């Protein structure tokens, strides 16, 4: 809430309390009903209270200046609400900001969750592919071992396919179909 020190003191000066009910009013933003005006008094304050308010406001301004510089590094993180508005309006603006922030945060976490799910899926597919490759390599080694035991020289698959006759092709396709 953007508020200069004069506005803080003006807000404090406008506070009134109903001495019978204890209800708190403000002359500008929440005036008392006409029938309660005879029972309205300013709150009891001392010069010490006023001095403490001045010290608090100055300390807040120093801290806020530093915080604001830091927040301005991040676009769309700082929302200013003018202090001149009524309390109800400021509360509504704050509620709206909180709702928008909650929605944005929820959407962010949904994207993060989706990214994590995609990473997990990629890892699972990669692992399955590696397992498939290992099984295929083991099968190749086993076939090479069988060929070596029988005295057959190993040749590349490309070499075999290059010398394949139409009869061999039909036979190979039938064998592959039978395996499935």
Coordinates of N, CA and C in Angstrom, one line a residue, residues 10 19 23 35 47 65-66 71-72 75-76 79 85 92 102 104 113 160 163 178:
X10 N -2.9 11.5 8.9 CA -4.2 11.9 8.7 C -5.2 10.7 9.1
X19 N -17.5 5.8 23.1 CA -17.1 5.5 24.5 C -18.1 4.6 25.2
X23 N -16.9 0.8 19.8 CA -16.8 0.7 18.3 C -15.8 1.8 17.8
X35 N -26.7 9.3 15.1 CA -27.2 9.1 16.5 C -26.1 8.7 17.5
X47 N 2.0 12.6 23.7 CA 3.0 13.0 22.7 C 4.0 11.9 22.5
X65 N 12.0 1.1 1.2 CA 12.9 1.6 0.1 C 13.8 0.5 -0.3
X66 N 14.4 -0.2 0.6 CA 15.3 -1.3 0.3 C 14.5 -2.5 -0.4
X71 N 12.4 -5.7 -5.1 CA 11.3 -6.2 -5.8 C 11.2 -5.8 -7.2
X72 N 11.7 -4.6 -7.5 CA 11.7 -4.0 -8.8 C 12.6 -4.8 -9.8
X75 N 10.0 -8.3 -12.6 CA 8.8 -7.7 -13.2 C 7.5 -8.3 -12.7
X76 N 6.5 -7.5 -12.6 CA 5.1 -8.0 -12.2 C 5.0 -8.6 -10.8
X79 N 2.9 -4.7 -6.8 CA 1.6 -4.1 -7.1 C 1.3 -3.0 -6.1
X85 N -7.6 5.4 -1.0 CA -8.8 4.6 -1.2 C -9.4 4.3 0.2
X92 N -10.5 -5.1 -1.0 CA -10.9 -5.7 -2.2 C -9.8 -5.8 -3.2
X102 N -2.4 -16.4 -6.4 CA -2.7 -17.9 -6.2 C -2.9 -18.6 -7.5
X104 N -1.8 -17.8 -10.5 CA -0.6 -17.8 -11.3 C 0.4 -18.9 -10.7
X113 N 4.9 -29.6 -12.6 CA 4.5 -31.0 -12.5 C 4.5 -31.7 -13.9
X160 N 24.5 -60.3 -46.1 CA 23.5 -61.3 -46.3 C 22.4 -60.9 -47.2
X163 N 23.0 -60.6 -51.0 CA 23.1 -61.9 -51.7 C 21.8 -62.7 -51.6
X178 N 6.2 -66.3 -38.8 CA 5.9 -67.4 -37.9 C 6.3 -67.0 -36.4

